[in-house]
Tab-separated table of C-alpha atoms in Angstrom:
chain	number	residue	atom	x	y	z
A	242	UNK	CA	52.456	95.037	85.851
A	243	UNK	CA	56.089	93.658	87.401
A	244	UNK	CA	58.903	95.417	85.358
A	245	UNK	CA	60.882	92.971	82.824
A	246	UNK	CA	64.517	93.400	84.680
A	247	UNK	CA	66.861	91.649	83.259
A	248	UNK	CA	69.085	89.294	85.495
A	249	UNK	CA	72.407	89.479	86.603
A	250	UNK	CA	74.059	86.560	85.408
A	251	UNK	CA	73.684	88.090	81.271
A	252	UNK	CA	73.664	91.077	79.117
A	253	UNK	CA	71.556	93.102	77.766
A	254	UNK	CA	70.979	90.605	74.734
A	255	UNK	CA	70.708	87.449	76.601
A	256	UNK	CA	73.645	86.340	75.660
A	257	UNK	CA	75.660	84.881	79.262
A	258	UNK	CA	77.758	86.167	81.319
A	259	UNK	CA	80.562	84.984	81.620
A	260	UNK	CA	82.775	85.977	85.750
A	261	UNK	CA	86.253	85.017	85.625
A	262	UNK	CA	87.666	84.433	89.110
A	263	UNK	CA	90.445	86.303	90.478
A	264	UNK	CA	93.108	85.010	90.715
A	265	UNK	CA	96.117	86.103	93.594
A	266	UNK	CA	99.809	87.299	92.081
A	267	UNK	CA	101.741	84.419	93.413
A	268	UNK	CA	105.109	83.142	93.692
A	269	UNK	CA	106.866	79.738	92.183
A	270	UNK	CA	108.615	77.541	94.932
A	271	UNK	CA	111.836	77.737	92.622
A	272	UNK	CA	111.969	80.760	92.052
A	273	UNK	CA	114.877	83.258	93.742
A	274	UNK	CA	113.280	86.288	94.765
A	275	UNK	CA	110.466	86.348	96.943
A	276	UNK	CA	109.120	89.343	95.373
A	277	UNK	CA	106.185	90.742	92.980
A	278	UNK	CA	106.503	92.310	89.930
A	279	UNK	CA	103.447	94.099	91.227
A	280	UNK	CA	103.724	97.248	92.636
A	281	UNK	CA	106.944	97.880	91.105
A	282	UNK	CA	107.523	100.508	89.147
A	283	UNK	CA	108.147	103.711	91.135
A	284	UNK	CA	109.163	107.196	90.203
A	285	UNK	CA	111.833	109.114	90.944
A	286	UNK	CA	112.025	111.750	94.041
A	287	UNK	CA	115.044	114.105	91.791
A	288	UNK	CA	113.415	113.937	88.631
A	289	UNK	CA	110.070	112.344	88.194
A	290	UNK	CA	110.235	109.566	85.412
A	291	UNK	CA	109.157	106.052	86.366
A	292	UNK	CA	112.039	103.684	87.727
A	293	UNK	CA	111.932	99.775	87.828
A	294	UNK	CA	112.996	98.092	91.166
A	295	UNK	CA	115.422	95.194	91.403
A	296	UNK	CA	116.789	92.853	93.436
A	297	UNK	CA	120.724	92.146	92.964
A	298	UNK	CA	123.034	89.471	93.396
A	299	UNK	CA	123.844	91.124	97.122
A	300	UNK	CA	119.771	90.690	97.623
A	301	UNK	CA	120.272	95.048	97.283
A	302	UNK	CA	118.119	96.882	95.736
A	303	UNK	CA	119.112	99.050	92.440
A	304	UNK	CA	117.166	100.959	90.160
A	305	UNK	CA	116.952	100.512	86.075
A	306	UNK	CA	115.316	101.967	83.339
A	307	UNK	CA	111.953	100.400	81.996
A	308	UNK	CA	112.679	100.127	78.898
A	309	UNK	CA	115.030	98.027	77.260
A	310	UNK	CA	118.164	99.843	75.279
A	311	UNK	CA	120.756	98.407	72.501
A	312	UNK	CA	123.549	96.933	74.098
A	313	UNK	CA	126.106	98.659	70.881
A	314	UNK	CA	124.386	101.422	72.977
A	315	UNK	CA	125.449	100.993	76.350
A	316	UNK	CA	129.077	101.597	77.540
A	317	UNK	CA	129.921	97.897	79.631
A	318	UNK	CA	129.863	99.071	83.264
A	319	UNK	CA	126.014	100.212	82.761
A	320	UNK	CA	124.860	96.853	80.486
A	321	UNK	CA	122.410	95.014	83.025
A	322	UNK	CA	120.446	92.107	82.079
A	323	UNK	CA	117.468	90.511	84.147
A	324	UNK	CA	116.887	85.953	85.340
A	325	UNK	CA	114.281	85.080	87.599
A	326	UNK	CA	113.273	88.224	88.982
A	327	UNK	CA	117.408	89.456	89.700
A	328	UNK	CA	119.317	91.764	87.981
A	329	UNK	CA	123.067	90.617	86.854
A	330	UNK	CA	125.995	93.871	86.835
A	331	UNK	CA	127.065	92.819	83.188
A	332	UNK	CA	124.729	91.499	79.664
A	333	UNK	CA	123.857	88.308	78.786
A	334	UNK	CA	125.391	87.770	75.047
A	335	UNK	CA	121.827	89.521	74.037
A	336	UNK	CA	121.716	92.953	71.261
A	337	UNK	CA	119.153	94.105	73.850
A	338	UNK	CA	120.136	95.505	77.626
A	339	UNK	CA	118.938	97.165	80.684
A	340	UNK	CA	120.648	100.543	82.597
A	341	UNK	CA	120.413	102.122	85.726
A	342	UNK	CA	118.010	104.818	86.569
A	343	UNK	CA	121.091	107.154	87.958
A	344	UNK	CA	123.178	106.815	84.568
A	345	UNK	CA	120.011	108.356	83.172
A	346	UNK	CA	118.938	111.243	85.769
A	347	UNK	CA	119.246	114.334	84.709
A	348	UNK	CA	119.357	115.213	88.297
A	349	UNK	CA	122.832	113.327	88.757
A	350	UNK	CA	125.838	113.861	87.021
A	351	UNK	CA	126.986	111.660	84.993
A	352	UNK	CA	130.562	110.378	86.343
A	353	UNK	CA	130.921	107.818	83.439
A	354	UNK	CA	131.577	107.964	79.529
A	355	UNK	CA	128.032	107.353	77.518
A	356	UNK	CA	127.081	107.175	73.829
A	357	UNK	CA	125.566	110.405	71.898
A	358	UNK	CA	121.923	108.020	71.989
A	359	UNK	CA	122.650	107.864	75.912
A	360	UNK	CA	123.755	111.628	76.263
A	361	UNK	CA	120.122	111.965	73.770
A	362	UNK	CA	117.986	110.017	76.780
A	363	UNK	CA	119.779	112.198	79.159
A	364	UNK	CA	118.194	115.552	76.840
A	365	UNK	CA	114.893	114.139	76.459
A	366	UNK	CA	113.983	112.942	79.707
A	367	UNK	CA	115.626	116.644	81.245
A	368	UNK	CA	113.142	118.497	78.842
A	369	UNK	CA	109.841	116.023	81.129
A	370	UNK	CA	111.272	116.807	83.870
A	371	UNK	CA	111.873	120.453	83.587
A	372	UNK	CA	108.196	120.421	82.109
A	373	UNK	CA	106.560	118.171	85.275
A	374	UNK	CA	108.771	120.976	87.657
A	375	UNK	CA	106.830	123.710	85.486
A	376	UNK	CA	103.230	122.259	85.769
A	377	UNK	CA	103.793	121.476	89.641
A	378	UNK	CA	103.884	118.123	89.174
A	379	UNK	CA	107.168	117.293	90.821
A	380	UNK	CA	108.200	119.970	93.643
A	381	UNK	CA	112.325	118.964	94.526
A	382	UNK	CA	112.596	119.169	97.704
A	383	UNK	CA	116.270	120.017	99.762
A	384	UNK	CA	118.524	116.789	100.812
A	385	UNK	CA	117.254	115.913	104.938
A	386	UNK	CA	119.453	116.919	107.408
A	387	UNK	CA	121.906	114.544	109.006
A	388	UNK	CA	120.559	114.585	112.529
A	389	UNK	CA	116.794	114.606	111.011
A	390	UNK	CA	118.218	111.134	110.146
A	391	UNK	CA	120.406	109.868	112.479
A	392	UNK	CA	117.260	110.455	114.781
A	393	UNK	CA	114.612	108.254	112.664
A	394	UNK	CA	116.751	105.214	111.459
A	395	UNK	CA	117.922	103.345	113.971
A	396	UNK	CA	120.787	100.190	113.354
A	397	UNK	CA	120.825	96.611	113.705
A	398	UNK	CA	122.393	93.551	114.113
A	399	UNK	CA	121.699	90.596	113.234
A	400	UNK	CA	123.125	87.230	112.081
A	401	UNK	CA	126.546	88.403	112.953
A	402	UNK	CA	126.139	91.662	110.877
A	403	UNK	CA	125.140	95.154	110.767
A	404	UNK	CA	122.226	96.395	109.287
A	405	UNK	CA	120.804	100.225	109.107
A	406	UNK	CA	117.293	100.200	108.871
A	407	UNK	CA	114.430	102.604	106.914
A	408	UNK	CA	113.075	104.172	110.626
A	409	UNK	CA	112.525	103.503	113.680
A	410	UNK	CA	112.215	99.755	115.105
A	411	UNK	CA	108.946	99.471	116.468
A	412	UNK	CA	108.255	101.607	112.475
A	413	UNK	CA	109.915	98.433	110.461
A	414	UNK	CA	107.016	97.261	108.804
A	415	UNK	CA	106.123	94.242	107.221
A	416	UNK	CA	106.638	93.193	102.798
A	417	UNK	CA	104.604	90.895	102.612
A	418	UNK	CA	101.395	90.461	100.575
A	419	UNK	CA	98.279	90.643	101.431
A	420	UNK	CA	94.448	88.902	100.416
A	421	UNK	CA	93.880	91.542	99.108
A	422	UNK	CA	96.807	92.888	97.039
A	423	UNK	CA	98.515	95.122	100.042
A	424	UNK	CA	100.415	95.518	101.712
A	425	UNK	CA	100.680	93.964	105.423
A	426	UNK	CA	100.100	96.967	107.795
A	427	UNK	CA	101.706	95.296	111.118
A	428	UNK	CA	105.048	95.983	112.425
A	429	UNK	CA	107.784	93.072	112.142
A	430	UNK	CA	108.445	94.178	116.687
A	431	UNK	CA	105.763	92.845	117.767
A	432	UNK	CA	105.286	91.966	121.712
A	433	UNK	CA	104.512	87.875	121.504
A	434	UNK	CA	107.867	87.060	119.829
A	435	UNK	CA	111.694	88.110	121.492
A	436	UNK	CA	112.851	92.344	121.074
A	437	UNK	CA	116.210	93.191	120.896
A	438	UNK	CA	117.735	95.022	123.570
A	439	UNK	CA	120.104	98.571	123.216
A	440	UNK	CA	123.322	98.226	124.399
A	441	UNK	CA	126.359	100.651	123.636
A	442	UNK	CA	129.353	98.689	120.596
A	443	UNK	CA	132.511	99.786	119.270
A	444	UNK	CA	132.453	101.449	116.483
A	445	UNK	CA	134.222	98.899	113.607
A	446	UNK	CA	135.659	99.838	110.403
A	447	UNK	CA	135.018	96.592	107.522
A	448	UNK	CA	137.844	95.658	105.811
A	449	UNK	CA	139.813	97.780	104.104
A	450	UNK	CA	138.476	100.145	105.328
A	451	UNK	CA	140.582	102.907	107.784
A	452	UNK	CA	140.873	102.743	111.062
A	453	UNK	CA	138.058	104.956	113.307
A	454	UNK	CA	137.995	106.262	116.320
A	455	UNK	CA	137.866	104.085	119.601
A	456	UNK	CA	133.673	105.151	120.218
A	457	UNK	CA	130.272	103.748	121.016
A	458	UNK	CA	127.413	103.606	119.601
A	459	UNK	CA	123.642	102.949	120.046
A	460	UNK	CA	123.095	99.656	118.130
A	461	UNK	CA	119.763	97.656	118.404
A	462	UNK	CA	120.938	94.133	119.314
A	463	UNK	CA	119.611	90.970	118.349
A	464	UNK	CA	122.322	88.395	117.805
A	465	UNK	CA	121.066	86.785	120.944
A	466	UNK	CA	117.633	86.273	119.601
A	467	UNK	CA	117.253	82.575	117.660
A	468	UNK	CA	118.102	82.278	114.250
A	469	UNK	CA	114.438	81.448	112.654
A	470	UNK	CA	113.827	85.638	114.395
A	471	UNK	CA	117.288	86.510	113.191
A	472	UNK	CA	116.046	85.417	109.773
A	473	UNK	CA	112.440	87.021	110.064
A	474	UNK	CA	114.112	90.537	110.937
A	475	UNK	CA	116.433	90.400	108.061
A	476	UNK	CA	113.053	88.924	105.522
A	477	UNK	CA	111.247	91.850	107.478
A	478	UNK	CA	107.530	90.402	107.622
A	479	UNK	CA	104.965	89.606	111.093
A	480	UNK	CA	105.297	86.957	113.117
A	481	UNK	CA	101.903	85.966	110.511
A	482	UNK	CA	103.543	86.049	107.535
A	483	UNK	CA	107.078	84.025	108.889
A	484	UNK	CA	104.863	81.756	109.985
A	485	UNK	CA	103.539	81.852	105.661
A	486	UNK	CA	106.466	81.093	103.336
A	487	UNK	CA	103.955	80.897	100.462
A	488	UNK	CA	103.176	84.231	100.836
A	489	UNK	CA	105.098	86.712	98.134
A	490	UNK	CA	106.882	90.400	99.747
A	491	UNK	CA	105.652	93.053	98.301
A	492	UNK	CA	107.779	95.680	98.245
A	493	UNK	CA	111.150	95.670	98.634
A	494	UNK	CA	113.068	95.206	102.222
A	495	UNK	CA	114.679	98.211	103.957
A	496	UNK	CA	118.222	97.618	105.152
A	497	UNK	CA	120.898	98.840	104.125
A	498	UNK	CA	124.438	97.011	104.687
A	499	UNK	CA	126.319	99.574	107.504
A	500	UNK	CA	128.828	101.181	106.676
A	501	UNK	CA	130.706	103.785	109.668
A	502	UNK	CA	132.384	105.744	107.316
A	503	UNK	CA	128.724	106.512	104.847
A	504	UNK	CA	126.315	107.010	107.715
A	505	UNK	CA	128.739	108.735	109.863
A	506	UNK	CA	124.107	110.574	110.870
A	507	UNK	CA	123.301	107.717	111.572
A	508	UNK	CA	125.793	107.423	114.588
A	509	UNK	CA	124.344	107.494	118.406
A	510	UNK	CA	126.518	107.446	121.066
A	511	UNK	CA	123.289	107.510	123.690
A	512	UNK	CA	120.773	104.801	124.350
A	513	UNK	CA	117.584	106.480	123.310
A	514	UNK	CA	115.708	103.683	126.047
A	515	UNK	CA	118.299	103.696	129.011
A	516	UNK	CA	117.340	101.215	131.852
A	517	UNK	CA	115.715	103.041	134.642
A	518	UNK	CA	117.825	103.528	138.078
A	519	UNK	CA	117.045	101.610	140.558
A	520	UNK	CA	116.502	103.495	144.184
A	521	UNK	CA	119.541	103.165	146.712
A	522	UNK	CA	117.497	101.666	150.069
A	523	UNK	CA	118.253	103.645	153.399
């Protein structure tokens, strides 16, 4: 006897099985943000609670509380609203708003006066954080020393500005999404494209800051590269995804605007790769 097996295209009751094709997530061409909302929910390293990462108007990231709160319970300086995936630091006139996670984080000291409702939320999050610590779900680690961070993060000069990278030059990874809905594993530094040079440049203060000692610091200079190549580095994309304008970003770029006063621990006075010395001819 031949076994009577049901067809894979039908259910056990012989009803047709409808298979819907999977559609990849895409970003609209008119969207000011190239960042996909999928995968932008993370956990705070200090308290272990969920946070949502968004881009601000200056392209800097901000961590917001995942739930909306009544605008009457949130102080005006702490009100944020979202528009087309961009976070704006003020209310939009609606009775609801978003609040930065730093205001509610129980592991941080509150710097602004808050309402009783916000204080009650901080106490609730503090109780949950204590439960996560007691069960071993999170482990609070001490901050890394400045010398270790200085050895792992590089200062890059591009697009008429200086930026602090999230790691070494050869460790900067592309932020674009692949067809498998994962982050691209390729680095931004590619041997087939023009590379920058390590050089010593003066540590110049920004506008309105105090004068710094006249010293030189190691900077990975990309200012001599073409504009398209500098833009590729700024958007943190590999050459393949830089040539694909329709590809969306799965995570935020790790650049920070370099501030010589705030990022003093990352200033290096010696080049990581000194040029080879030529032998003198006899």
